[in-house]
Amino acid sequence: MTGISIRNLRLELGGKKLLDGVTLDAAGGQITGLAGESGSGKTLTGMALLGLLPEGSQLSGQILYAGTDLVTKSQKQLNQYRGTEIALVFQDPAASMHPMISIGEQLTDHMRYHLKLSRKQALARAVQLLQRVKVPDPEQALTKYPHQFSGGQLQRIAIAGAIACEPKILIADEPTTALDVTVQAGIMHLLRELCDSLGLTIVLITHDLGVMSGLADNIAVMRNGRVIEFGSRFDVIRNPQQEYTRSLIESLPNFQKGD
Amino acid sequence: MALTTTDARVPGGAPAAETGAPRPPRRQHPLLRYISLRFGISILLVWGVTVVTFVVTNLVPTDPVNAVLGEQAANNPEIVAALRTEMGLDEPLIVQYWLYLTRLLAFDMGVSAQTRSPVADDLARAFPATLELALFVLLFSTVIGVGLGMLAALRHQTAVDKTIRVLSLFGISLPVFWIAMLIYYVFFYQLHWAPGSGRLDSALVPPPLVTGMYTIDSLVAGQPDLFWNALSHLVLPAVVLTLFTIGTLVRFSRSAILDVVRHDYVQAARAKGLPHRIVVVRYILRGASLPILTMSGLTFGSLLSGAVLTESVFSWHGLGQYAYMAAISLDLQAIMGVGLLIGVVYIFTNFAVDLLCGLIDPRVRVQ
Amino acid sequence: MSNTRVTVPGRKRLMRVPDAWKNPLAISGTVIVVLWLLVTVFAPWLAPFDPLAQESARLLAPNGTNWFGTDALGRDVFSRVIAGTRTSIPVAMILVVISLLFGTVLGAVAGFLGTAVDEVIMRVTDVVLAFPSIILAMVIAAALGPSLMNAVIALLLVSWPQYTRISRSLVISLRSSEFVIAGRLMGSGVFTSLRRDIAPNVASPMLVLAAADFGSAILLLSGLSFLGLGAVPPAPEWGSMVSDGTSNFSAWWIAAFPGLAIFTIVVGVNFMGDAMRDALDPRSNGRLS
Ligand SMILES: Nc1ncnc2c1ncn2[C@@H]1O[C@H](COP(=O)(O)OP(=O)(O)O)[C@@H](O)[C@H]1O
Ligand SMILES: [Mg+2]
């Protein structure tokens, strides 16, 4: 099981340091949580793993994956990693799916490109994937369009698309923030289950430490473009080293002092 | 864009997908409802246009009776009175409008003072010529304009983008009647690269009438020589009108594509590892298709305006030249006819565009 | 379906002038426009000949005395182009200012009051916008009879709706925005709210629109004159001067120079307008996602 390591990652845009030396290890086959207030650089870190950066920004540092440093790769070379080695699930499934392209096409176009499947094979695989993420009536779903699904269903479909080409790493950027509270747990359980059964390495980004504390194996806390605290879930929650982390934990709704 | 998204989301986590059971019967398909709404709006607009032309006609300070009668007859009060009654001029305005509307419905737009034939006949002759020109230009300028706009958007803030931007600003600043004369002068008068006047060489006989568009009719009649000749006559006026519309198209498609590129779904397509070409063609272009389509519809309308200001330079016997002749000789019936026709064509072009948008956009098409 | 994107800036965010000044488009546009304005002001002193009188032989090509040549009546084209500024530029300005004021106020009223008033105003704009503007202007100008005044009336009648639409949608989105509601809750009346919170935010996008519209006002006006429905001969007007050229194609200078005048001033205005729009557009500030 392959993990991914980030070493001293810096991202500058127009003189502003958006990422200021991020160092992080996402261990293979585990869920690594990335927490922090909004604007702290979580999304940028996730996107940097795929080499999808804001126009005109400079990236330095190292992203070590399967023995290579992704920072040194060209956009074209990175395309060989995107989807097949490292995949991404976006925050808002309604925004990350093209409103005018059918689910069937959006689920299969990268399979056909990367795995060289025929249309028919790809569709058959898409049906299996939808069953895997528990979307009811998969055949029917393939002919529909994003606006015909609820947010929760759509996020499941997006996850199916992300794992379609059997990536080793899955980055989930606040996958439940845009969803109804009632479906959030379902999505989180799905991620846990995929991690365990497929041996997937998951980087789970969220600003909600509460969600994370129940799910992640390791937790990193980001602030102002750096990782300020990193450790196992147990250590970080029970024994935070940083004042900032402590204040985050204390502000959780079910936190009890002296616990 | 005003296309509203039909919100089919189900609150809560319950599976939204239907479980294969037959759908409950709906009163009306959403697309049908959308089309009938658009059609109703178009009809209302056409009605509004007739009100405008009627009001404008009644603004005329000169008595319409004088326009119809010769001087001698106009001095004879009995003839004038008889004609006034016949023309309905003694009726209240609302009745006059009703008469006007019924005449219009019978395609009676009066008689042109200049050509002495019914305006409707003149328009029927002139319209295909302009339509032919406009369709050619629409095709060219959309392809080139959207191409350049896309190039600029994908190379946002680079030298390419800036160059295209300056050129498109030049384009929208051109007085079309002036560029028409320059192009006529340089490429026909001086260089003789292409024919500069008329729709065919004067020695040639137009093809048998089918659509009234010579390029099409000549092909239908199996006369390739005639086709090439008609095409060569199209070149210069088409270049002028392309220059006239392309600036707007470039600017619009650039901004439409910039809007699309910012969407998560484009990043998502990239994150799937799809090659640039597929991301652009399948995701970006399709995302921008509705605004671009709408823009092309509006372009068609502005082409008709451009034609009014250019055709006379190239002696292109279309609506534009007809309008120009009518304008300089103050042939009011003819001008009203042109205004009415262009207004109606413009409204129905936009209706057709809305319809196409509805067909393309699954958010309208399926529920 | 409107194609105009409406961005609602935050409270009292006026144009950032320094930003606009870094833009070469803004600079060159402003230079061009200022030059033309100077020509307009000093036209009588700049024109070497009487623009209305036959001063030289007919149809002289450009030469040392008649820089732009002479027309079919032996009038100096250069002097006529210079004199033409005094028609096109002030008239276009008046046109834009009146339709800006009228259209904006009407749109603000429609947006602020809503309901039936809004409905009536918007349906009228729909009908006016159902014609391409030069066509409707042509129809009206022809009915009123050819004169510069009538051309201006015709253009006024066709050019207000675009302002109405945009100002209406700006007002509607502002009306429900937080700071306006907050202001109302803190006790400002309708007029205070309109004046203090809404007007400044509507003003800058409307001014950008007006800047761009100044260019099209010049184009429309000269277009009507080209059709013989604007300025009446022998008044020097650029559009009708170009039209004079149609009967003498070999004397290219008759049409070329007045047209060039129209083109350059419109380019200048459009450069400025584009730079202003950039300065107002939140998208051009670098953020992508
Ligand atoms: N495309 C971009 N251009 C410029 N700045 C950006 C861009 N994307 C993000 N930023 C800035 O980088 C910082 C981190 O953003 P982000 O990674 O999205 O934060 P998070 O996901 O933790 O909320 C923010 O201050 C944001 O303003
Ligand atoms: Mg984020």
CSV table of N, CA and C in Angstrom, one decimal, chain A residues 47 50 52 55 79 82-83 86 88 90 92 94-101 105-107 109-110 113-114 136-137 140 144-145 147-151 153 180 182-183, chain B residues 5-6 8-20 23 156 264-265 267-268 270-275 282-283 286-287 289-290 360-363 365-367:
chain,number,residue,atom,x,y,z
A,47,MET,N,-4.8,20.1,-4.0
A,47,MET,CA,-4.7,20.3,-5.4
A,47,MET,C,-3.2,20.2,-5.8
A,50,LEU,N,-2.0,16.9,-7.0
A,50,LEU,CA,-2.3,16.6,-8.4
A,50,LEU,C,-1.7,17.5,-9.4
A,52,LEU,N,-2.5,20.6,-9.8
A,52,LEU,CA,-3.5,21.6,-10.3
A,52,LEU,C,-3.4,22.8,-9.4
A,55,GLU,N,-3.2,29.7,-11.7
A,55,GLU,CA,-2.4,30.2,-12.7
A,55,GLU,C,-1.3,31.1,-12.2
A,79,ASN,N,-0.4,14.2,-15.8
A,79,ASN,CA,-1.7,13.6,-16.3
A,79,ASN,C,-1.7,12.1,-16.2
A,82,ARG,N,-2.9,11.6,-12.6
A,82,ARG,CA,-4.2,12.0,-12.2
A,82,ARG,C,-5.3,11.0,-12.6
A,83,GLY,N,-6.1,10.7,-11.6
A,83,GLY,CA,-7.2,9.7,-11.9
A,83,GLY,C,-6.7,8.3,-11.7
A,86,ILE,N,-3.7,9.1,-8.3
A,86,ILE,CA,-4.2,10.0,-7.3
A,86,ILE,C,-5.5,10.5,-7.8
A,88,LEU,N,-9.4,12.7,-6.9
A,88,LEU,CA,-9.8,13.8,-6.1
A,88,LEU,C,-11.4,13.8,-6.0
A,90,PHE,N,-14.4,16.4,-4.9
A,90,PHE,CA,-14.5,17.8,-4.6
A,90,PHE,C,-15.6,18.0,-3.5
A,92,ASP,N,-18.2,20.2,-3.4
A,92,ASP,CA,-19.6,20.3,-3.8
A,92,ASP,C,-19.9,19.5,-5.1
A,94,ALA,N,-22.4,19.0,-6.8
A,94,ALA,CA,-23.3,19.7,-7.8
A,94,ALA,C,-22.4,20.6,-8.7
A,95,ALA,N,-21.3,21.1,-8.1
A,95,ALA,CA,-20.5,22.0,-8.9
A,95,ALA,C,-19.4,21.2,-9.6
A,96,SER,N,-19.0,20.1,-9.1
A,96,SER,CA,-17.9,19.4,-9.7
A,96,SER,C,-18.3,18.4,-10.8
A,97,MET,N,-19.6,18.3,-11.0
A,97,MET,CA,-20.1,17.5,-12.1
A,97,MET,C,-20.6,18.5,-13.2
A,98,HIS,N,-20.3,18.1,-14.4
A,98,HIS,CA,-20.8,19.0,-15.5
A,98,HIS,C,-22.3,18.9,-15.7
A,99,PRO,N,-23.0,20.0,-15.6
A,99,PRO,CA,-24.5,19.9,-15.6
A,99,PRO,C,-25.1,19.4,-16.9
A,100,MET,N,-24.3,19.5,-18.0
A,100,MET,CA,-24.8,19.2,-19.3
A,100,MET,C,-24.3,17.8,-19.8
A,101,ILE,N,-23.6,17.1,-19.0
A,101,ILE,CA,-23.1,15.8,-19.5
A,101,ILE,C,-23.7,14.7,-18.6
A,105,GLU,N,-21.5,9.3,-19.1
A,105,GLU,CA,-20.4,9.8,-19.8
A,105,GLU,C,-19.3,10.3,-18.8
A,106,GLN,N,-19.8,11.0,-17.8
A,106,GLN,CA,-18.8,11.5,-16.9
A,106,GLN,C,-18.1,10.5,-16.0
A,107,LEU,N,-18.8,9.3,-15.9
A,107,LEU,CA,-18.2,8.2,-15.1
A,107,LEU,C,-17.2,7.4,-16.0
A,109,ASP,N,-15.6,8.5,-19.1
A,109,ASP,CA,-14.7,9.1,-20.1
A,109,ASP,C,-13.2,8.9,-19.7
A,110,HIS,N,-12.9,9.0,-18.4
A,110,HIS,CA,-11.5,8.8,-18.0
A,110,HIS,C,-11.2,7.3,-18.0
A,113,TYR,N,-10.2,6.5,-21.4
A,113,TYR,CA,-9.0,7.1,-21.8
A,113,TYR,C,-7.8,6.3,-21.1
A,114,HIS,N,-7.9,6.2,-19.8
A,114,HIS,CA,-6.8,5.6,-19.1
A,114,HIS,C,-6.7,4.1,-19.2
A,136,PRO,N,-28.7,3.5,-5.8
A,136,PRO,CA,-29.7,2.6,-6.3
A,136,PRO,C,-29.9,2.7,-7.8
A,137,ASP,N,-30.3,1.6,-8.4
A,137,ASP,CA,-30.7,1.5,-9.8
A,137,ASP,C,-29.6,2.1,-10.7
A,140,GLN,N,-30.1,2.8,-14.7
A,140,GLN,CA,-31.0,4.0,-14.9
A,140,GLN,C,-30.1,5.3,-14.6
A,144,LYS,N,-28.9,9.5,-16.6
A,144,LYS,CA,-29.4,10.7,-16.0
A,144,LYS,C,-28.4,11.8,-16.0
A,145,TYR,N,-28.8,13.0,-15.6
A,145,TYR,CA,-27.9,14.1,-15.5
A,145,TYR,C,-27.8,14.6,-14.0
A,147,HIS,N,-28.4,17.1,-12.3
A,147,HIS,CA,-29.5,17.8,-11.5
A,147,HIS,C,-30.6,16.9,-11.1
A,148,GLN,N,-30.6,15.7,-11.6
A,148,GLN,CA,-31.7,14.8,-11.2
A,148,GLN,C,-31.4,14.0,-9.9
A,149,PHE,N,-30.2,14.3,-9.3
A,149,PHE,CA,-29.9,13.5,-8.1
A,149,PHE,C,-29.8,14.5,-6.9
A,150,SER,N,-29.9,13.9,-5.7
A,150,SER,CA,-29.7,14.6,-4.5
A,150,SER,C,-28.2,14.8,-4.3
A,151,GLY,N,-27.8,15.7,-3.4
A,151,GLY,CA,-26.4,16.0,-3.2
A,151,GLY,C,-25.7,14.7,-2.7
A,153,GLN,N,-26.4,11.5,-3.1
A,153,GLN,CA,-26.3,10.5,-4.2
A,153,GLN,C,-25.2,11.0,-5.2
A,180,ASP,N,-26.4,17.8,3.1
A,180,ASP,CA,-27.3,17.7,4.2
A,180,ASP,C,-26.7,17.0,5.4
A,182,THR,N,-27.9,15.0,7.4
A,182,THR,CA,-28.3,13.6,7.5
A,182,THR,C,-27.6,12.7,6.6
A,183,VAL,N,-26.9,13.1,5.5
A,183,VAL,CA,-26.2,12.2,4.7
A,183,VAL,C,-24.7,12.2,4.9
B,5,THR,N,-32.7,26.3,-13.4
B,5,THR,CA,-32.5,24.9,-13.1
B,5,THR,C,-33.7,24.3,-12.4
B,6,THR,N,-34.1,23.2,-13.0
B,6,THR,CA,-35.2,22.5,-12.3
B,6,THR,C,-34.6,21.8,-11.1
B,8,ALA,N,-34.4,19.1,-8.7
B,8,ALA,CA,-34.9,17.8,-8.5
B,8,ALA,C,-34.3,17.1,-7.3
B,9,ARG,N,-33.6,17.9,-6.5
B,9,ARG,CA,-33.0,17.3,-5.3
B,9,ARG,C,-34.0,16.9,-4.3
B,10,VAL,N,-33.7,15.7,-3.7
B,10,VAL,CA,-34.6,15.3,-2.7
B,10,VAL,C,-34.0,15.6,-1.3
B,11,PRO,N,-34.7,16.2,-0.5
B,11,PRO,CA,-34.1,16.6,0.8
B,11,PRO,C,-33.9,15.3,1.6
B,12,GLY,N,-32.9,15.4,2.5
B,12,GLY,CA,-32.6,14.2,3.3
B,12,GLY,C,-31.8,13.2,2.5
B,13,GLY,N,-31.5,12.1,3.1
B,13,GLY,CA,-30.5,11.1,2.5
B,13,GLY,C,-31.2,10.0,1.7
B,14,ALA,N,-32.5,10.1,1.7
B,14,ALA,CA,-33.2,9.0,1.0
B,14,ALA,C,-32.8,8.9,-0.5
B,15,PRO,N,-32.6,7.7,-1.0
B,15,PRO,CA,-32.2,7.6,-2.4
B,15,PRO,C,-33.2,8.4,-3.3
B,16,ALA,N,-32.6,9.2,-4.2
B,16,ALA,CA,-33.4,10.0,-5.0
B,16,ALA,C,-33.9,9.3,-6.2
B,17,ALA,N,-33.1,8.3,-6.6
B,17,ALA,CA,-33.4,7.6,-7.9
B,17,ALA,C,-34.7,6.9,-7.8
B,18,GLU,N,-35.5,6.9,-8.9
B,18,GLU,CA,-36.7,6.2,-8.9
B,18,GLU,C,-36.4,4.7,-9.1
B,19,THR,N,-37.2,3.9,-8.5
B,19,THR,CA,-36.8,2.5,-8.5
B,19,THR,C,-37.5,1.7,-9.7
B,20,GLY,N,-37.3,2.3,-10.9
B,20,GLY,CA,-37.8,1.5,-12.1
B,20,GLY,C,-39.3,1.6,-12.3
B,23,ARG,N,-43.1,6.2,-14.4
B,23,ARG,CA,-43.2,7.6,-13.9
B,23,ARG,C,-44.7,7.9,-13.8
B,156,HIS,N,-5.4,33.1,-20.9
B,156,HIS,CA,-5.8,34.3,-20.1
B,156,HIS,C,-4.6,35.1,-19.7
B,264,ASP,N,-15.8,24.3,-10.9
B,264,ASP,CA,-15.2,23.1,-10.4
B,264,ASP,C,-15.2,22.0,-11.4
B,265,TYR,N,-16.2,21.9,-12.2
B,265,TYR,CA,-16.3,20.8,-13.1
B,265,TYR,C,-15.1,20.7,-14.1
B,267,GLN,N,-12.0,21.8,-13.3
B,267,GLN,CA,-10.9,21.2,-12.5
B,267,GLN,C,-11.1,19.7,-12.3
B,268,ALA,N,-12.4,19.4,-12.1
B,268,ALA,CA,-12.7,17.9,-11.9
B,268,ALA,C,-12.3,17.1,-13.1
B,270,ARG,N,-10.0,17.9,-15.2
B,270,ARG,CA,-8.5,17.8,-15.2
B,270,ARG,C,-8.0,16.8,-14.2
B,271,ALA,N,-8.7,16.8,-13.0
B,271,ALA,CA,-8.2,15.9,-11.9
B,271,ALA,C,-8.4,14.4,-12.3
B,272,LYS,N,-9.3,14.2,-13.3
B,272,LYS,CA,-9.5,12.8,-13.8
B,272,LYS,C,-8.4,12.4,-14.7
B,273,GLY,N,-7.5,13.3,-15.0
B,273,GLY,CA,-6.4,13.0,-15.9
B,273,GLY,C,-6.8,13.0,-17.4
B,274,LEU,N,-7.9,13.7,-17.7
B,274,LEU,CA,-8.3,13.8,-19.1
B,274,LEU,C,-7.3,14.7,-19.8
B,275,PRO,N,-6.9,14.4,-21.1
B,275,PRO,CA,-6.0,15.3,-21.8
B,275,PRO,C,-6.7,16.6,-22.1
B,282,ARG,N,-14.9,18.8,-24.7
B,282,ARG,CA,-16.0,18.2,-24.1
B,282,ARG,C,-16.6,19.0,-22.9
B,283,TYR,N,-15.7,19.5,-22.1
B,283,TYR,CA,-16.2,20.1,-20.9
B,283,TYR,C,-16.3,21.6,-21.0
B,286,ARG,N,-18.7,22.7,-24.2
B,286,ARG,CA,-20.1,22.4,-23.9
B,286,ARG,C,-20.6,23.3,-22.8
B,287,GLY,N,-19.8,23.6,-21.8
B,287,GLY,CA,-20.3,24.5,-20.8
B,287,GLY,C,-20.6,25.8,-21.3
B,289,SER,N,-21.6,26.5,-24.3
B,289,SER,CA,-22.4,26.5,-25.5
B,289,SER,C,-23.7,27.3,-25.5
B,290,LEU,N,-24.3,27.3,-24.3
B,290,LEU,CA,-25.6,28.1,-24.3
B,290,LEU,C,-25.4,29.6,-24.5
B,360,ILE,N,-30.7,21.5,-26.0
B,360,ILE,CA,-29.3,21.2,-25.6
B,360,ILE,C,-29.2,21.0,-24.1
B,361,ASP,N,-29.9,21.8,-23.4
B,361,ASP,CA,-29.6,21.8,-21.9
B,361,ASP,C,-30.5,20.8,-21.2
B,362,PRO,N,-29.8,19.8,-20.6
B,362,PRO,CA,-30.6,18.7,-20.0
B,362,PRO,C,-31.4,19.3,-18.8
B,363,ARG,N,-31.0,20.4,-18.2
B,363,ARG,CA,-31.7,20.9,-17.1
B,363,ARG,C,-33.1,21.4,-17.5
B,365,ARG,N,-34.4,20.1,-20.6
B,365,ARG,CA,-35.0,19.0,-21.4
B,365,ARG,C,-35.5,17.8,-20.5
B,366,VAL,N,-34.8,17.4,-19.5
B,366,VAL,CA,-35.3,16.3,-18.7
B,366,VAL,C,-35.5,16.7,-17.2
B,367,GLN,N,-36.5,16.1,-16.7
B,367,GLN,CA,-36.8,16.4,-15.3
B,367,GLN,C,-36.6,15.3,-14.4
